Amino acid sequence: MNSEKSTSELDLDCDVIVVGSGFAGIYALWQARQRGLSLRGFERGSDVGGTWYWNTYPGARCDVESYNYAYFFDKDIVRDWDWSDACAGQEEIQRYLRFVAERCDVLNDISFDTKIVSAVHSEESGLWTVTTSHKERIVCRYLVLAIGALSEPKTPDIDGVDTFSGDTYFTSNWPKDHTVDLTGKRVGIVGTGSSGVQAIPEIAKTASEVHVFQRTANYVTPTRSGPMDPDLVAKLRKDPHAVRHASRETYGGHTPLDIGKERFLELDKAGRERALSEAWDGTYVPLAFRDAYLPEANAAISDFIRGKMLEQVNDSWTANHLVPWDHPFGGKRPCMSNVYLQTYNLPHVHLVPLSETPIERITTDGIETTEELIPLDVIVYATGFDAISGPLFAIDISGISGKSITEAWEDGPANYLGTMVHGFPNLFLPSSAMSPSVLSNMATLAEQQIDFIFDSIDWLENHGRPLLHPSTESQNYWREETLSFAKRRPGALSTKSWYSGANIPGKPRVFMVYCGGFKRYNEKCYSELMDGFPGYELIP
Ligand code: N01
């Protein structure tokens, strides 16, 4: 639907609008300021943080190391922030993002508690008109929707969800007033992805009974905890810009300081056993081997993790049901926890594998499976998100000829280089589909994409301000390219996951994460820029 109002250059309120104030949004506002552009920021939450503002469920933390999951653009920020833990908790990360926003002096640019309801492109003026939930209309030249890939919660697709008479909570929107008290309660938790795996051990500390409704078992490997290594911190602080540069040269956008150097397939039997044990005990299993996603290596690593998971659970029936036999390591987003599996050794924690006894419905009293009605006081949904396209579809966006983004993505996401969509000129989408996204370090990605977006804007400003959008050929090529890399990654296309939209009934199946590696991605972005955007259309 096109409710296009006639706009002209005279209506222009600011050069750039940035929506969202997570990692990408804060940095985008800073970049706009650095480049002398006028700006406005909008955030639907009451504070900065994005994911780390909303996901306040018990146990929420980052399972990527703090030194990786941080900004590197400013050496003073790197020097002045001390992480208390190798993998920081939600509260600390949100505090960090506020600290960065204060340092960047962007807080006053952001209108909080303000949703963007629509964004309309005018072909006449080439400008975007953005309308907020407070009915304010703002006209800008460049629109950056830094709204996150995992910010639109999935509505649980279970019969009777609204009939439950007890309390209901969502991990994705946990009450922030610390009033949730599960002491002595019978709690049912639906979902065992990263959020569920983190929340379940915490909930089990106070609840009297915990029933975990697991549809698909997930890989769970150890996570780091405890103080940061001072030598590592010193190395990072010595030259943050070098770290930032080096991270972009890696496959996953991680600081290269302790990514495993070994290739699994090049080791002999004893070497493989040694390296796997070292990975499990000390480092970070997903990054331990350079060839972890070659099929033969991946199969052996998957088997090793399954064996380690079985060892941690006393009851063999429970252990067997917690192990992911149906997909290889990395087919879904692996989970990390040092306490999740052991939680099932507690007498009041019960696994309900839905592969054997599916949920029939939610009733006023609890959750009814094909076997029994489990009475509950509280249900916690850790059921995930309508990833990537969900947050975009929540805004009424219309581009050239009034075509909406929902129409443009009817058959699934289509874009070029994960940031721009044909027919939507000067609309920039960090952390969108077909970027390295969650298969990379999201903090590195936020900096890289925002740099690329603002370097592109600089180019446009210096070349007579044409409008920029990718050609359909480039989009088709990029979708094929993304698919071709996904085909090489074990389990990517055969596993049901949010990576391909399979968690949302009726959503078109398109593999939405570019797994060609961060280095290749960064090089492709910048070769477009250096060559004057051959894969794009420039509208004078
Ligand atoms: O969501 P998920 P999440 N009946 O989609 C189940 C990031 N993250 O919030 O697998 C029963 O992974 C669903 O089952 P299945 C990270 O990128 C990062 O946990 O679809 N079950 C699954 O078990 C992650 O990937 C951190 O069969 C239902 C679960 O709910 C992403 O966020 C921490 C169901 C959803 O798992 C999302 O994680 C947390 C139904 N009707 C999250 N519907 C870090 O540490 C869904 N499920 C950085």
PDB file of C-alpha atoms and ligand atoms in Angstrom, residues 52 57 61-63 150 154 157-158 190-196 198 215-216 332-333 354 382-385 438 498 503, ligand 1:
ATOM      1  CA  TRP A  52      20.181  -6.763  25.125  1.00  0.00           C
ATOM      2  CA  TYR A  57      15.198 -13.613  30.919  1.00  0.00           C
ATOM      3  CA  ARG A  61      24.150 -13.850  28.571  1.00  0.00           C
ATOM      4  CA  CYS A  62      26.308 -13.797  25.519  1.00  0.00           C
ATOM      5  CA  ASP A  63      27.791 -17.136  24.635  1.00  0.00           C
ATOM      6  CA  LEU A 150      15.972 -11.472  15.959  1.00  0.00           C
ATOM      7  CA  LYS A 154       7.435 -15.717  17.129  1.00  0.00           C
ATOM      8  CA  ASP A 157       1.697 -21.816  17.117  1.00  0.00           C
ATOM      9  CA  ILE A 158       0.029 -24.056  19.691  1.00  0.00           C
ATOM     10  CA  VAL A 190       8.579 -24.570  25.670  1.00  0.00           C
ATOM     11  CA  GLY A 191      11.689 -24.326  23.502  1.00  0.00           C
ATOM     12  CA  THR A 192      15.292 -25.461  23.807  1.00  0.00           C
ATOM     13  CA  GLY A 193      17.221 -23.069  21.551  1.00  0.00           C
ATOM     14  CA  SER A 194      19.907 -20.741  22.906  1.00  0.00           C
ATOM     15  CA  SER A 195      17.408 -18.815  25.061  1.00  0.00           C
ATOM     16  CA  GLY A 196      15.780 -21.902  26.566  1.00  0.00           C
ATOM     17  CA  GLN A 198      20.262 -20.449  29.172  1.00  0.00           C
ATOM     18  CA  ARG A 215      10.733 -30.281  20.024  1.00  0.00           C
ATOM     19  CA  THR A 216      14.271 -30.632  18.664  1.00  0.00           C
ATOM     20  CA  LYS A 332      21.087 -25.223  13.761  1.00  0.00           C
ATOM     21  CA  ARG A 333      22.633 -22.533  15.910  1.00  0.00           C
ATOM     22  CA  LEU A 354       7.715 -33.682  21.782  1.00  0.00           C
ATOM     23  CA  ALA A 382      11.421 -19.680  24.623  1.00  0.00           C
ATOM     24  CA  THR A 383      10.035 -20.214  21.147  1.00  0.00           C
ATOM     25  CA  GLY A 384      12.282 -17.851  19.229  1.00  0.00           C
ATOM     26  CA  PHE A 385      11.716 -15.259  16.553  1.00  0.00           C
ATOM     27  CA  VAL A 438      24.613 -15.042  13.082  1.00  0.00           C
ATOM     28  CA  TRP A 498      15.164 -20.306  11.660  1.00  0.00           C
ATOM     29  CA  ASN A 503      10.429 -22.274  12.355  1.00  0.00           C
TER      30      ASN A 503
HETATM   31  O1  N01 B   1      15.061 -19.283  19.560  1.00  0.00           O
HETATM   32  P1  N01 B   1      15.273 -20.618  18.673  1.00  0.00           P
HETATM   33  P2  N01 B   1      15.995 -18.701  20.714  1.00  0.00           P
HETATM   34  N1  N01 B   1       6.243 -26.103  19.979  1.00  0.00           N
HETATM   35  O2  N01 B   1      14.471 -20.400  17.449  1.00  0.00           O
HETATM   36  C1  N01 B   1      10.993 -24.331  19.899  1.00  0.00           C
HETATM   37  C2  N01 B   1      20.292 -15.961  19.354  1.00  0.00           C
HETATM   38  N2  N01 B   1      20.610 -16.059  20.775  1.00  0.00           N
HETATM   39  O3  N01 B   1      15.331 -17.504  21.268  1.00  0.00           O
HETATM   40  O4  N01 B   1      13.987 -26.340  17.120  1.00  0.00           O
HETATM   41  C3  N01 B   1       7.348 -26.547  20.572  1.00  0.00           C
HETATM   42  O5  N01 B   1      16.684 -20.964  18.534  1.00  0.00           O
HETATM   43  C4  N01 B   1      11.984 -24.621  18.828  1.00  0.00           C
HETATM   44  O6  N01 B   1      11.879 -25.960  18.400  1.00  0.00           O
HETATM   45  P3  N01 B   1      12.488 -26.395  16.951  1.00  0.00           P
HETATM   46  C5  N01 B   1      20.861 -17.157  18.592  1.00  0.00           C
HETATM   47  O7  N01 B   1      21.268 -16.745  17.328  1.00  0.00           O
HETATM   48  C6  N01 B   1      21.891 -15.837  21.114  1.00  0.00           C
HETATM   49  O8  N01 B   1      16.408 -19.763  21.662  1.00  0.00           O
HETATM   50  O9  N01 B   1      11.989 -25.357  15.977  1.00  0.00           O
HETATM   51  N3  N01 B   1       8.539 -25.972  20.464  1.00  0.00           N
HETATM   52  C7  N01 B   1      13.285 -24.293  19.549  1.00  0.00           C
HETATM   53  O10 N01 B   1      13.666 -25.311  20.416  1.00  0.00           O
HETATM   54  C8  N01 B   1      19.667 -18.055  18.511  1.00  0.00           C
HETATM   55  O11 N01 B   1      19.734 -18.987  17.459  1.00  0.00           O
HETATM   56  C9  N01 B   1      22.261 -15.896  22.420  1.00  0.00           C
HETATM   57  O12 N01 B   1      11.951 -27.724  16.702  1.00  0.00           O
HETATM   58  C10 N01 B   1       8.613 -24.878  19.715  1.00  0.00           C
HETATM   59  C11 N01 B   1      12.872 -23.090  20.377  1.00  0.00           C
HETATM   60  O13 N01 B   1      11.465 -23.139  20.518  1.00  0.00           O
HETATM   61  C12 N01 B   1      18.558 -17.057  18.341  1.00  0.00           C
HETATM   62  O14 N01 B   1      18.900 -15.985  19.196  1.00  0.00           O
HETATM   63  C13 N01 B   1      21.337 -16.227  23.394  1.00  0.00           C
HETATM   64  C14 N01 B   1       7.488 -24.342  19.060  1.00  0.00           C
HETATM   65  C15 N01 B   1      13.229 -21.780  19.720  1.00  0.00           C
HETATM   66  O15 N01 B   1      14.617 -21.722  19.576  1.00  0.00           O
HETATM   67  C16 N01 B   1      17.193 -17.555  18.730  1.00  0.00           C
HETATM   68  O16 N01 B   1      17.294 -18.275  19.951  1.00  0.00           O
HETATM   69  C17 N01 B   1      20.025 -16.447  23.020  1.00  0.00           C
HETATM   70  C18 N01 B   1       6.263 -25.008  19.221  1.00  0.00           C
HETATM   71  N4  N01 B   1       5.154 -24.573  18.634  1.00  0.00           N
HETATM   72  C19 N01 B   1      19.667 -16.361  21.704  1.00  0.00           C
HETATM   73  N5  N01 B   1       7.895 -23.236  18.390  1.00  0.00           N
HETATM   74  C20 N01 B   1      23.692 -15.614  22.762  1.00  0.00           C
HETATM   75  O17 N01 B   1      24.207 -16.094  23.719  1.00  0.00           O
HETATM   76  C21 N01 B   1       9.219 -23.106  18.607  1.00  0.00           C
HETATM   77  N6  N01 B   1       9.646 -24.090  19.412  1.00  0.00           N
HETATM   78  C22 N01 B   1      24.503 -14.744  21.875  1.00  0.00           C
END
